[in-house]
Amino acid sequence: QVQLMESGGGLVQPGGSLRLSCAASGSFFTINTMGWYRQAPGKERELVATITSGGSTNYADSVKGRFTISRDNAKNTVYLQMNSLKPEDTAVYYCNAAYTGHGYFKPDLSSWGQGTQVTVSS
């Protein structure tokens, strides 16, 4: 089982920047894809960005050119650098990890973090 802990959220003005971090710990064989999702008030949770263990990335159209996802495999940590923030980026940001369990049959599993609040307001 993998536990995820997000950090780095906060209150920033439009045009500002934040860097989110998510550290994975627990019992697993390997972590495959990690990603960031967000949920704004009154809206469904949506994908922001994902990154594979090999470094391939994918972004939502709304954040392309502004956000950058990266990871440090040695530290089992994924990051989200957010620049040129807009009020519509306000949401709770959740980290997700898809991983292979340590069991004999190596099950495919996923875990979610508790979320970190990002508020963009003047």
Short mmCIF file of N, CA, C and O in Angstrom, two decimals:
data_model
loop_
_atom_site.label_atom_id
_atom_site.label_comp_id
_atom_site.label_asym_id
_atom_site.label_seq_id
_atom_site.Cartn_x
_atom_site.Cartn_y
_atom_site.Cartn_z
N GLN A 1 0.83 -1.18 0.00
CA GLN A 1 0.00 0.00 0.00
C GLN A 1 0.88 1.25 0.00
O GLN A 1 1.93 1.26 0.63
N VAL A 2 0.44 2.28 -0.73
CA VAL A 2 1.16 3.54 -0.84
C VAL A 2 0.39 4.64 -0.14
O VAL A 2 -0.82 4.78 -0.34
N GLN A 3 1.09 5.42 0.66
CA GLN A 3 0.52 6.61 1.27
C GLN A 3 1.13 7.84 0.60
O GLN A 3 2.34 7.89 0.37
N LEU A 4 0.30 8.83 0.29
CA LEU A 4 0.74 10.03 -0.39
C LEU A 4 0.47 11.25 0.47
O LEU A 4 -0.62 11.39 1.03
N MET A 5 1.45 12.14 0.56
CA MET A 5 1.31 13.36 1.33
C MET A 5 1.66 14.57 0.47
O MET A 5 2.80 14.73 0.06
N GLU A 6 0.67 15.43 0.22
CA GLU A 6 0.87 16.65 -0.56
C GLU A 6 1.27 17.80 0.35
O GLU A 6 0.90 17.85 1.52
N SER A 7 2.00 18.75 -0.23
CA SER A 7 2.37 19.96 0.48
C SER A 7 2.65 21.06 -0.53
O SER A 7 2.85 20.79 -1.71
N GLY A 8 2.68 22.30 -0.07
CA GLY A 8 3.04 23.42 -0.91
C GLY A 8 1.91 24.33 -1.32
O GLY A 8 2.14 25.35 -1.98
N GLY A 9 0.68 23.99 -0.96
CA GLY A 9 -0.45 24.83 -1.31
C GLY A 9 -0.45 26.11 -0.49
O GLY A 9 0.32 26.28 0.45
N GLY A 10 -1.34 27.02 -0.88
CA GLY A 10 -1.43 28.28 -0.16
C GLY A 10 -2.23 29.31 -0.93
O GLY A 10 -2.89 29.00 -1.92
N LEU A 11 -2.16 30.54 -0.45
CA LEU A 11 -2.86 31.67 -1.06
C LEU A 11 -1.87 32.52 -1.84
O LEU A 11 -0.85 32.95 -1.29
N VAL A 12 -2.17 32.76 -3.11
CA VAL A 12 -1.31 33.58 -3.95
C VAL A 12 -2.16 34.52 -4.78
O VAL A 12 -3.35 34.28 -5.01
N GLN A 13 -1.55 35.61 -5.25
CA GLN A 13 -2.23 36.55 -6.12
C GLN A 13 -2.19 36.08 -7.56
O GLN A 13 -1.32 35.29 -7.94
N PRO A 14 -3.13 36.53 -8.39
CA PRO A 14 -3.07 36.18 -9.81
C PRO A 14 -1.71 36.53 -10.41
O PRO A 14 -1.17 37.60 -10.14
N GLY A 15 -1.18 35.62 -11.22
CA GLY A 15 0.13 35.80 -11.80
C GLY A 15 1.25 35.23 -10.96
O GLY A 15 2.40 35.16 -11.44
N GLY A 16 0.95 34.82 -9.75
CA GLY A 16 1.96 34.27 -8.87
C GLY A 16 2.27 32.81 -9.16
O GLY A 16 1.73 32.22 -10.10
N SER A 17 3.14 32.23 -8.34
CA SER A 17 3.59 30.85 -8.53
C SER A 17 3.54 30.06 -7.24
O SER A 17 3.67 30.61 -6.14
N LEU A 18 3.36 28.76 -7.37
CA LEU A 18 3.42 27.82 -6.27
C LEU A 18 4.05 26.53 -6.77
O LEU A 18 3.94 26.20 -7.95
N ARG A 19 4.69 25.80 -5.86
CA ARG A 19 5.27 24.51 -6.19
C ARG A 19 4.71 23.47 -5.22
O ARG A 19 4.96 23.54 -4.02
N LEU A 20 3.97 22.52 -5.75
CA LEU A 20 3.40 21.46 -4.95
C LEU A 20 4.31 20.24 -4.95
O LEU A 20 4.96 19.94 -5.95
N SER A 21 4.34 19.54 -3.82
CA SER A 21 5.13 18.32 -3.70
C SER A 21 4.25 17.20 -3.19
O SER A 21 3.31 17.42 -2.44
N CYS A 22 4.56 15.98 -3.60
CA CYS A 22 3.83 14.80 -3.15
C CYS A 22 4.83 13.67 -2.94
O CYS A 22 5.46 13.22 -3.90
N ALA A 23 4.96 13.23 -1.71
CA ALA A 23 5.89 12.16 -1.37
C ALA A 23 5.14 10.85 -1.13
O ALA A 23 4.16 10.82 -0.39
N ALA A 24 5.62 9.79 -1.76
CA ALA A 24 5.01 8.48 -1.62
C ALA A 24 5.81 7.62 -0.66
O ALA A 24 7.05 7.62 -0.68
N SER A 25 5.12 6.87 0.18
CA SER A 25 5.77 5.96 1.10
C SER A 25 4.88 4.74 1.30
O SER A 25 3.72 4.75 0.92
N GLY A 26 5.44 3.70 1.88
CA GLY A 26 4.67 2.50 2.15
C GLY A 26 5.25 1.27 1.50
O GLY A 26 6.44 1.21 1.19
N SER A 27 4.39 0.29 1.29
CA SER A 27 4.80 -1.00 0.74
C SER A 27 4.33 -1.13 -0.70
O SER A 27 3.13 -1.11 -0.98
N PHE A 28 5.27 -1.25 -1.62
CA PHE A 28 4.95 -1.40 -3.04
C PHE A 28 6.15 -1.97 -3.78
O PHE A 28 7.28 -1.91 -3.29
N PHE A 29 5.88 -2.51 -4.95
CA PHE A 29 6.95 -3.01 -5.79
C PHE A 29 7.56 -1.89 -6.62
O PHE A 29 8.77 -1.70 -6.63
N THR A 30 6.72 -1.16 -7.32
CA THR A 30 7.19 -0.02 -8.10
C THR A 30 6.02 0.94 -8.36
O THR A 30 4.88 0.51 -8.47
N ILE A 31 6.33 2.22 -8.43
CA ILE A 31 5.34 3.23 -8.78
C ILE A 31 5.44 3.50 -10.28
O ILE A 31 6.52 3.78 -10.79
N ASN A 32 4.33 3.42 -10.97
CA ASN A 32 4.31 3.57 -12.41
C ASN A 32 4.04 5.02 -12.82
O ASN A 32 4.96 5.77 -13.12
N THR A 33 2.79 5.43 -12.82
CA THR A 33 2.42 6.79 -13.19
C THR A 33 1.98 7.57 -11.97
O THR A 33 1.24 7.06 -11.13
N MET A 34 2.42 8.82 -11.87
CA MET A 34 1.97 9.72 -10.82
C MET A 34 1.32 10.93 -11.48
O MET A 34 1.67 11.30 -12.61
N GLY A 35 0.39 11.54 -10.79
CA GLY A 35 -0.29 12.67 -11.37
C GLY A 35 -0.90 13.60 -10.35
O GLY A 35 -0.95 13.30 -9.16
N TRP A 36 -1.35 14.74 -10.86
CA TRP A 36 -2.04 15.74 -10.06
C TRP A 36 -3.43 15.95 -10.62
O TRP A 36 -3.61 16.07 -11.84
N TYR A 37 -4.41 15.99 -9.73
CA TYR A 37 -5.79 16.27 -10.07
C TYR A 37 -6.26 17.42 -9.19
O TYR A 37 -5.64 17.72 -8.17
N ARG A 38 -7.34 18.07 -9.57
CA ARG A 38 -7.86 19.15 -8.76
C ARG A 38 -9.38 19.15 -8.78
O ARG A 38 -10.01 18.67 -9.72
N GLN A 39 -9.94 19.70 -7.72
CA GLN A 39 -11.39 19.80 -7.60
C GLN A 39 -11.74 21.19 -7.07
O GLN A 39 -11.41 21.53 -5.94
N ALA A 40 -12.40 21.98 -7.91
CA ALA A 40 -12.83 23.31 -7.54
C ALA A 40 -14.21 23.24 -6.89
O ALA A 40 -14.95 22.27 -7.10
N PRO A 41 -14.59 24.26 -6.13
CA PRO A 41 -15.92 24.26 -5.50
C PRO A 41 -17.03 24.07 -6.52
O PRO A 41 -17.08 24.77 -7.53
N GLY A 42 -17.91 23.11 -6.27
CA GLY A 42 -19.03 22.86 -7.15
C GLY A 42 -18.70 22.16 -8.45
O GLY A 42 -19.57 22.05 -9.31
N LYS A 43 -17.48 21.68 -8.61
CA LYS A 43 -17.08 21.02 -9.84
C LYS A 43 -16.55 19.61 -9.55
O LYS A 43 -16.22 19.26 -8.42
N GLU A 44 -16.46 18.81 -10.61
CA GLU A 44 -15.93 17.47 -10.50
C GLU A 44 -14.41 17.50 -10.48
O GLU A 44 -13.78 18.44 -10.96
N ARG A 45 -13.82 16.46 -9.91
CA ARG A 45 -12.37 16.35 -9.91
C ARG A 45 -11.88 16.15 -11.35
O ARG A 45 -12.44 15.36 -12.11
N GLU A 46 -10.82 16.86 -11.72
CA GLU A 46 -10.31 16.80 -13.07
C GLU A 46 -8.80 16.58 -13.07
O GLU A 46 -8.10 16.97 -12.15
N LEU A 47 -8.33 15.98 -14.14
CA LEU A 47 -6.90 15.74 -14.30
C LEU A 47 -6.18 17.04 -14.63
O LEU A 47 -6.65 17.84 -15.44
N VAL A 48 -5.03 17.24 -13.99
CA VAL A 48 -4.19 18.40 -14.26
C VAL A 48 -2.97 17.98 -15.08
O VAL A 48 -2.69 18.54 -16.13
N ALA A 49 -2.24 16.99 -14.59
CA ALA A 49 -1.04 16.53 -15.27
C ALA A 49 -0.65 15.15 -14.76
O ALA A 49 -0.93 14.80 -13.61
N THR A 50 0.00 14.37 -15.61
CA THR A 50 0.52 13.06 -15.21
C THR A 50 1.94 12.90 -15.73
O THR A 50 2.35 13.57 -16.69
N ILE A 51 2.67 12.00 -15.10
CA ILE A 51 4.03 11.71 -15.53
C ILE A 51 4.33 10.24 -15.25
O ILE A 51 4.02 9.72 -14.19
N THR A 52 4.91 9.56 -16.23
CA THR A 52 5.26 8.16 -16.08
C THR A 52 6.61 8.02 -15.39
O THR A 52 7.34 8.99 -15.20
N SER A 53 6.95 6.79 -15.03
CA SER A 53 8.24 6.55 -14.40
C SER A 53 9.39 6.89 -15.34
O SER A 53 10.50 7.19 -14.88
N GLY A 54 9.14 6.85 -16.65
CA GLY A 54 10.15 7.20 -17.63
C GLY A 54 10.22 8.67 -17.96
O GLY A 54 11.10 9.09 -18.73
N GLY A 55 9.29 9.47 -17.42
CA GLY A 55 9.34 10.90 -17.62
C GLY A 55 8.39 11.46 -18.67
O GLY A 55 8.43 12.67 -18.94
N SER A 56 7.55 10.63 -19.28
CA SER A 56 6.58 11.13 -20.25
C SER A 56 5.47 11.88 -19.53
O SER A 56 4.93 11.39 -18.53
N THR A 57 5.09 13.05 -20.04
CA THR A 57 4.12 13.91 -19.36
C THR A 57 2.88 14.14 -20.20
O THR A 57 2.89 14.02 -21.42
N ASN A 58 1.80 14.49 -19.51
CA ASN A 58 0.53 14.83 -20.14
C ASN A 58 -0.12 15.93 -19.32
O ASN A 58 -0.11 15.86 -18.09
N TYR A 59 -0.69 16.94 -20.00
CA TYR A 59 -1.28 18.08 -19.32
C TYR A 59 -2.68 18.36 -19.81
O TYR A 59 -3.00 18.15 -20.98
N ALA A 60 -3.51 18.88 -18.92
CA ALA A 60 -4.79 19.41 -19.32
C ALA A 60 -4.57 20.66 -20.16
O ALA A 60 -3.61 21.41 -19.93
N ASP A 61 -5.44 20.90 -21.14
CA ASP A 61 -5.29 22.06 -22.00
C ASP A 61 -5.27 23.37 -21.21
O ASP A 61 -4.58 24.32 -21.58
N SER A 62 -6.00 23.42 -20.12
CA SER A 62 -6.13 24.64 -19.35
C SER A 62 -4.84 25.05 -18.64
O SER A 62 -4.72 26.21 -18.22
N VAL A 63 -3.89 24.14 -18.49
CA VAL A 63 -2.66 24.45 -17.76
C VAL A 63 -1.41 24.35 -18.62
O VAL A 63 -0.31 24.67 -18.14
N LYS A 64 -1.54 23.96 -19.87
CA LYS A 64 -0.38 23.84 -20.75
C LYS A 64 0.33 25.18 -20.88
O LYS A 64 -0.29 26.22 -21.08
N GLY A 65 1.64 25.14 -20.77
CA GLY A 65 2.44 26.35 -20.86
C GLY A 65 2.61 27.08 -19.55
O GLY A 65 3.44 27.98 -19.46
N ARG A 66 1.83 26.72 -18.54
CA ARG A 66 1.90 27.38 -17.24
C ARG A 66 2.38 26.44 -16.14
O ARG A 66 3.10 26.87 -15.23
N PHE A 67 1.97 25.18 -16.19
CA PHE A 67 2.32 24.20 -15.16
C PHE A 67 3.35 23.22 -15.70
O PHE A 67 3.35 22.89 -16.89
N THR A 68 4.20 22.72 -14.82
CA THR A 68 5.19 21.72 -15.18
C THR A 68 5.21 20.62 -14.12
O THR A 68 5.38 20.91 -12.94
N ILE A 69 5.03 19.38 -14.55
CA ILE A 69 5.09 18.25 -13.64
C ILE A 69 6.45 17.57 -13.77
O ILE A 69 6.99 17.46 -14.87
N SER A 70 6.99 17.13 -12.66
CA SER A 70 8.27 16.44 -12.66
C SER A 70 8.29 15.44 -11.52
O SER A 70 7.42 15.46 -10.65
N ARG A 71 9.28 14.55 -11.50
CA ARG A 71 9.38 13.58 -10.42
C ARG A 71 10.81 13.21 -10.15
O ARG A 71 11.68 13.29 -11.03
N ASP A 72 11.05 12.78 -8.93
CA ASP A 72 12.34 12.29 -8.50
C ASP A 72 12.10 10.84 -8.07
O ASP A 72 11.58 10.59 -6.99
N ASN A 73 12.45 9.91 -8.92
CA ASN A 73 12.18 8.50 -8.64
C ASN A 73 12.92 7.99 -7.42
O ASN A 73 12.42 7.13 -6.69
N ALA A 74 14.12 8.50 -7.18
CA ALA A 74 14.89 8.07 -6.03
C ALA A 74 14.20 8.45 -4.72
O ALA A 74 14.33 7.75 -3.72
N LYS A 75 13.47 9.57 -4.74
CA LYS A 75 12.77 10.04 -3.56
C LYS A 75 11.29 9.69 -3.57
O LYS A 75 10.57 10.02 -2.63
N ASN A 76 10.83 9.03 -4.63
CA ASN A 76 9.41 8.70 -4.79
C ASN A 76 8.54 9.94 -4.59
O ASN A 76 7.53 9.91 -3.88
N THR A 77 8.92 11.02 -5.24
CA THR A 77 8.25 12.30 -5.07
C THR A 77 7.91 12.90 -6.44
O THR A 77 8.72 12.84 -7.36
N VAL A 78 6.71 13.46 -6.54
CA VAL A 78 6.28 14.16 -7.75
C VAL A 78 6.02 15.61 -7.39
O VAL A 78 5.58 15.93 -6.28
N TYR A 79 6.31 16.51 -8.34
CA TYR A 79 6.16 17.94 -8.12
C TYR A 79 5.26 18.55 -9.19
O TYR A 79 5.13 18.04 -10.29
N LEU A 80 4.66 19.67 -8.85
CA LEU A 80 3.88 20.44 -9.80
C LEU A 80 4.25 21.91 -9.63
O LEU A 80 3.88 22.53 -8.63
N GLN A 81 5.01 22.44 -10.59
CA GLN A 81 5.36 23.85 -10.59
C GLN A 81 4.26 24.61 -11.32
O GLN A 81 3.99 24.36 -12.49
N MET A 82 3.62 25.54 -10.62
CA MET A 82 2.50 26.29 -11.17
C MET A 82 2.89 27.76 -11.29
O MET A 82 3.15 28.42 -10.28
N ASN A 83 2.92 28.25 -12.51
CA ASN A 83 3.24 29.64 -12.79
C ASN A 83 2.05 30.34 -13.43
O ASN A 83 1.14 29.70 -13.93
N SER A 84 2.10 31.66 -13.43
CA SER A 84 1.03 32.47 -14.03
C SER A 84 -0.35 32.02 -13.56
O SER A 84 -1.27 31.83 -14.36
N LEU A 85 -0.49 31.86 -12.27
CA LEU A 85 -1.73 31.34 -11.71
C LEU A 85 -2.90 32.29 -11.94
O LEU A 85 -2.75 33.51 -11.91
N LYS A 86 -4.06 31.69 -12.17
CA LYS A 86 -5.30 32.42 -12.42
C LYS A 86 -6.32 32.08 -11.34
O LYS A 86 -6.24 31.02 -10.73
N PRO A 87 -7.29 32.95 -11.11
CA PRO A 87 -8.33 32.64 -10.12
C PRO A 87 -9.02 31.31 -10.39
O PRO A 87 -9.40 30.61 -9.44
N GLU A 88 -9.18 30.94 -11.66
CA GLU A 88 -9.84 29.69 -11.98
C GLU A 88 -9.00 28.46 -11.64
O GLU A 88 -9.48 27.32 -11.75
N ASP A 89 -7.74 28.66 -11.23
CA ASP A 89 -6.92 27.55 -10.77
C ASP A 89 -7.22 27.20 -9.32
O ASP A 89 -6.70 26.21 -8.81
N THR A 90 -8.01 28.01 -8.65
CA THR A 90 -8.36 27.76 -7.26
C THR A 90 -9.06 26.41 -7.12
O THR A 90 -10.07 26.15 -7.77
N ALA A 91 -8.52 25.55 -6.27
CA ALA A 91 -9.06 24.21 -6.09
C ALA A 91 -8.26 23.48 -5.03
O ALA A 91 -7.21 23.95 -4.59
N VAL A 92 -8.77 22.33 -4.62
CA VAL A 92 -7.98 21.40 -3.83
C VAL A 92 -7.24 20.50 -4.80
O VAL A 92 -7.86 19.88 -5.67
N TYR A 93 -5.93 20.43 -4.66
CA TYR A 93 -5.11 19.64 -5.56
C TYR A 93 -4.75 18.32 -4.89
O TYR A 93 -4.26 18.28 -3.76
N TYR A 94 -4.98 17.22 -5.61
CA TYR A 94 -4.75 15.88 -5.10
C TYR A 94 -3.66 15.17 -5.90
O TYR A 94 -3.64 15.23 -7.12
N CYS A 95 -2.81 14.48 -5.19
CA CYS A 95 -1.79 13.65 -5.81
C CYS A 95 -2.33 12.23 -5.99
O CYS A 95 -3.08 11.72 -5.15
N ASN A 96 -1.96 11.58 -7.09
CA ASN A 96 -2.37 10.22 -7.36
C ASN A 96 -1.16 9.40 -7.81
O ASN A 96 -0.29 9.91 -8.51
N ALA A 97 -1.13 8.14 -7.41
CA ALA A 97 -0.06 7.25 -7.83
C ALA A 97 -0.63 5.90 -8.23
O ALA A 97 -1.42 5.32 -7.49
N ALA A 98 -0.25 5.43 -9.40
CA ALA A 98 -0.59 4.09 -9.85
C ALA A 98 0.65 3.23 -9.65
O ALA A 98 1.73 3.57 -10.13
N TYR A 99 0.48 2.12 -8.94
CA TYR A 99 1.65 1.34 -8.58
C TYR A 99 1.35 -0.15 -8.59
O TYR A 99 0.20 -0.58 -8.63
N THR A 100 2.42 -0.93 -8.55
CA THR A 100 2.33 -2.38 -8.46
C THR A 100 2.60 -2.78 -7.03
O THR A 100 3.62 -2.40 -6.45
N GLY A 101 1.70 -3.56 -6.45
CA GLY A 101 1.84 -3.97 -5.07
C GLY A 101 2.98 -4.95 -4.87
O GLY A 101 3.51 -5.54 -5.82
N HIS A 102 3.38 -5.11 -3.60
CA HIS A 102 4.51 -5.98 -3.27
C HIS A 102 4.11 -7.45 -3.14
O HIS A 102 4.97 -8.30 -2.95
N GLY A 103 2.83 -7.74 -3.21
CA GLY A 103 2.37 -9.11 -3.07
C GLY A 103 2.90 -10.03 -4.16
O GLY A 103 3.41 -9.59 -5.20
N TYR A 104 2.77 -11.31 -3.91
CA TYR A 104 3.29 -12.31 -4.84
C TYR A 104 2.69 -12.15 -6.24
O TYR A 104 3.38 -12.35 -7.25
N PHE A 105 1.41 -11.79 -6.32
CA PHE A 105 0.74 -11.66 -7.61
C PHE A 105 0.86 -10.27 -8.22
O PHE A 105 0.29 -10.00 -9.27
N LYS A 106 1.56 -9.37 -7.55
CA LYS A 106 1.84 -8.02 -8.03
C LYS A 106 0.58 -7.32 -8.56
O LYS A 106 0.48 -7.03 -9.75
N PRO A 107 -0.36 -7.04 -7.69
CA PRO A 107 -1.60 -6.38 -8.13
C PRO A 107 -1.38 -4.93 -8.57
O PRO A 107 -0.48 -4.25 -8.08
N ASP A 108 -2.21 -4.48 -9.51
CA ASP A 108 -2.19 -3.09 -9.96
C ASP A 108 -3.11 -2.27 -9.05
O ASP A 108 -4.30 -2.57 -8.94
N LEU A 109 -2.56 -1.24 -8.42
CA LEU A 109 -3.28 -0.46 -7.42
C LEU A 109 -3.08 1.03 -7.65
O LEU A 109 -2.23 1.44 -8.43
N SER A 110 -3.86 1.83 -6.94
CA SER A 110 -3.70 3.28 -6.98
C SER A 110 -4.05 3.87 -5.63
O SER A 110 -4.82 3.29 -4.86
N SER A 111 -3.45 5.02 -5.33
CA SER A 111 -3.68 5.71 -4.07
C SER A 111 -3.86 7.20 -4.31
O SER A 111 -3.34 7.75 -5.28
N TRP A 112 -4.60 7.84 -3.41
CA TRP A 112 -4.83 9.28 -3.44
C TRP A 112 -4.31 9.93 -2.18
O TRP A 112 -4.40 9.37 -1.08
N GLY A 113 -3.79 11.14 -2.33
CA GLY A 113 -3.41 11.93 -1.17
C GLY A 113 -4.62 12.62 -0.58
O GLY A 113 -5.74 12.54 -1.10
N GLN A 114 -4.41 13.32 0.53
CA GLN A 114 -5.50 14.01 1.21
C GLN A 114 -5.86 15.34 0.57
O GLN A 114 -6.94 15.87 0.80
N GLY A 115 -4.97 15.89 -0.25
CA GLY A 115 -5.24 17.14 -0.94
C GLY A 115 -4.61 18.34 -0.25
O GLY A 115 -4.42 18.35 0.96
N THR A 116 -4.28 19.34 -1.05
CA THR A 116 -3.74 20.59 -0.53
C THR A 116 -4.45 21.75 -1.24
O THR A 116 -4.66 21.72 -2.45
N GLN A 117 -4.86 22.75 -0.47
CA GLN A 117 -5.65 23.85 -1.00
C GLN A 117 -4.78 24.88 -1.71
O GLN A 117 -3.76 25.32 -1.18
N VAL A 118 -5.18 25.25 -2.91
CA VAL A 118 -4.55 26.33 -3.67
C VAL A 118 -5.62 27.38 -3.93
O VAL A 118 -6.65 27.09 -4.53
N THR A 119 -5.37 28.60 -3.46
CA THR A 119 -6.30 29.70 -3.66
C THR A 119 -5.60 30.83 -4.37
O THR A 119 -4.57 31.32 -3.90
N VAL A 120 -6.15 31.26 -5.50
CA VAL A 120 -5.59 32.36 -6.28
C VAL A 120 -6.59 33.51 -6.24
O VAL A 120 -7.67 33.42 -6.81
N SER A 121 -6.22 34.57 -5.55
CA SER A 121 -7.13 35.69 -5.36
C SER A 121 -6.36 36.96 -5.07
O SER A 121 -5.31 36.94 -4.44
N SER A 122 -6.90 38.09 -5.53
CA SER A 122 -6.33 39.38 -5.22
C SER A 122 -7.00 39.99 -3.99
O SER A 122 -6.59 41.01 -3.49
#
